Amino acid sequence: MNLKELQNDWINAFSQPLMIAGPCSAESESQMLETARRIRETNANVPIFRAGIWKPRTKPNGFEGVGVIGLNWLKKVKEEYGFKTATEVANAHHVFAALEADVDILWIGARSTVNPFTVQEIAMALRGTEKTVLVKNPVNPDLALWIGALERLLGQGIKNLGVIHRGFSTYQKTKYRNNPNWQIALDFKSQFPNIPMLIDPSHICGNRTGLADITQEALNVGYQGAIIETHSNPDEAWSDASQQITPEVLSDLIGNLKVRSTDLAGFEGDMGRHRTLISDIDFQLIELLSQRMKISEKIGKLKKENDIAIFQPERWKVITEYATQKAVETGMSKEFIEKIFKAIHEESIEVQNNIMIDR
Ligand code: PEP
Ligand code: MN
């Protein structure tokens, strides 16, 4: 059996979109029970409660999770409020402890998905169980690594699988904590339409304001659900405080979601996916143009220092030639690319002029 043949019926036990909510980290029994109670009291349809018990932190000496004691609190959440429960596992010990404590769903975090040894260890510890395992995308934009992690789980007989899109780290500061890079997740979705995909807007946004838009965008392109960090007192959270929301805000967010058809063969799903890809590419085009203009500034400085004229007809000829040739090679009209490059060139001259005359 390969990944494409998996049925992944586990998701059908839940109505869709499937919502998973709960704190980034389990902190205390009262924090867990209060968060669970308040989610229940909103009547929002949230069947699964999440909480990190072991926390992978970028730097040492921070809060690294409460450890196994938190598993008892997850159990209480299940018993008292009827949630299924979910937590992150990052090694075989975590798996054994979580299995022992009857956690329903396990996920592999972004920092673990990058490491084939870790994934293999987790997969082997799960062998012979029927657990549902969700695999977050790796922190780096590598589709093969993400798929490889699922193959390792399937290789050990784990067949109830799903993925979580939580965005990718970048060195550049952007408005996201982790750049969504939708194209990678949508490539995954095109290759494995049967594997349920959830969005993790919390770790993509890193703040509270973008959560609803990212979640809606994901539903528009046919994701089956979301995992959203929710805390009884977000401002005081011991980890990821800035992105967590209260149960009441969560409930509003869920209430305002427009549930689109999840039928990927449907027109809306296709349209949404194409539009997201276009926005993603536009984002990259703008980034590239900005980098190009910064190089123009450097050229402007060099020309200034060496008293050289800004407009160099020979160079412009070379650019026009390679641009139009590439246009034809890639099936676009020469005229279209000429127009675009004229605009870019004009702006580049403007940027250099500003440098020359110290504007
Ligand atoms: C988390 O879900 O709390 C978490 C640590 O996420 P990620 O692995 O996506 O960073
Ligand atoms: Mn978190």
Short mmCIF file of C-alpha atoms in Angstrom, two decimals, residues 95 113 135 174 176 187 214 221 232 239 256 275 283 302:
data_model
loop_
_atom_site.label_atom_id
_atom_site.label_comp_id
_atom_site.label_asym_id
_atom_site.label_seq_id
_atom_site.Cartn_x
_atom_site.Cartn_y
_atom_site.Cartn_z
CA VAL A 95 4.91 8.06 22.25
CA THR A 113 9.43 16.40 10.73
CA VAL A 135 2.34 15.43 10.57
CA THR A 174 7.58 39.19 6.92
CA TYR A 176 3.93 36.13 9.15
CA ASP A 187 1.25 20.67 -4.23
CA ILE A 214 -5.81 32.38 7.04
CA VAL A 221 -9.04 25.76 -1.03
CA SER A 232 -8.15 30.65 29.12
CA SER A 239 4.43 29.94 25.44
CA ASN A 256 -17.86 33.52 11.01
CA ARG A 275 -6.24 32.29 -6.74
CA PHE A 283 3.99 37.99 -3.25
CA LEU A 302 29.00 52.64 -7.93
#
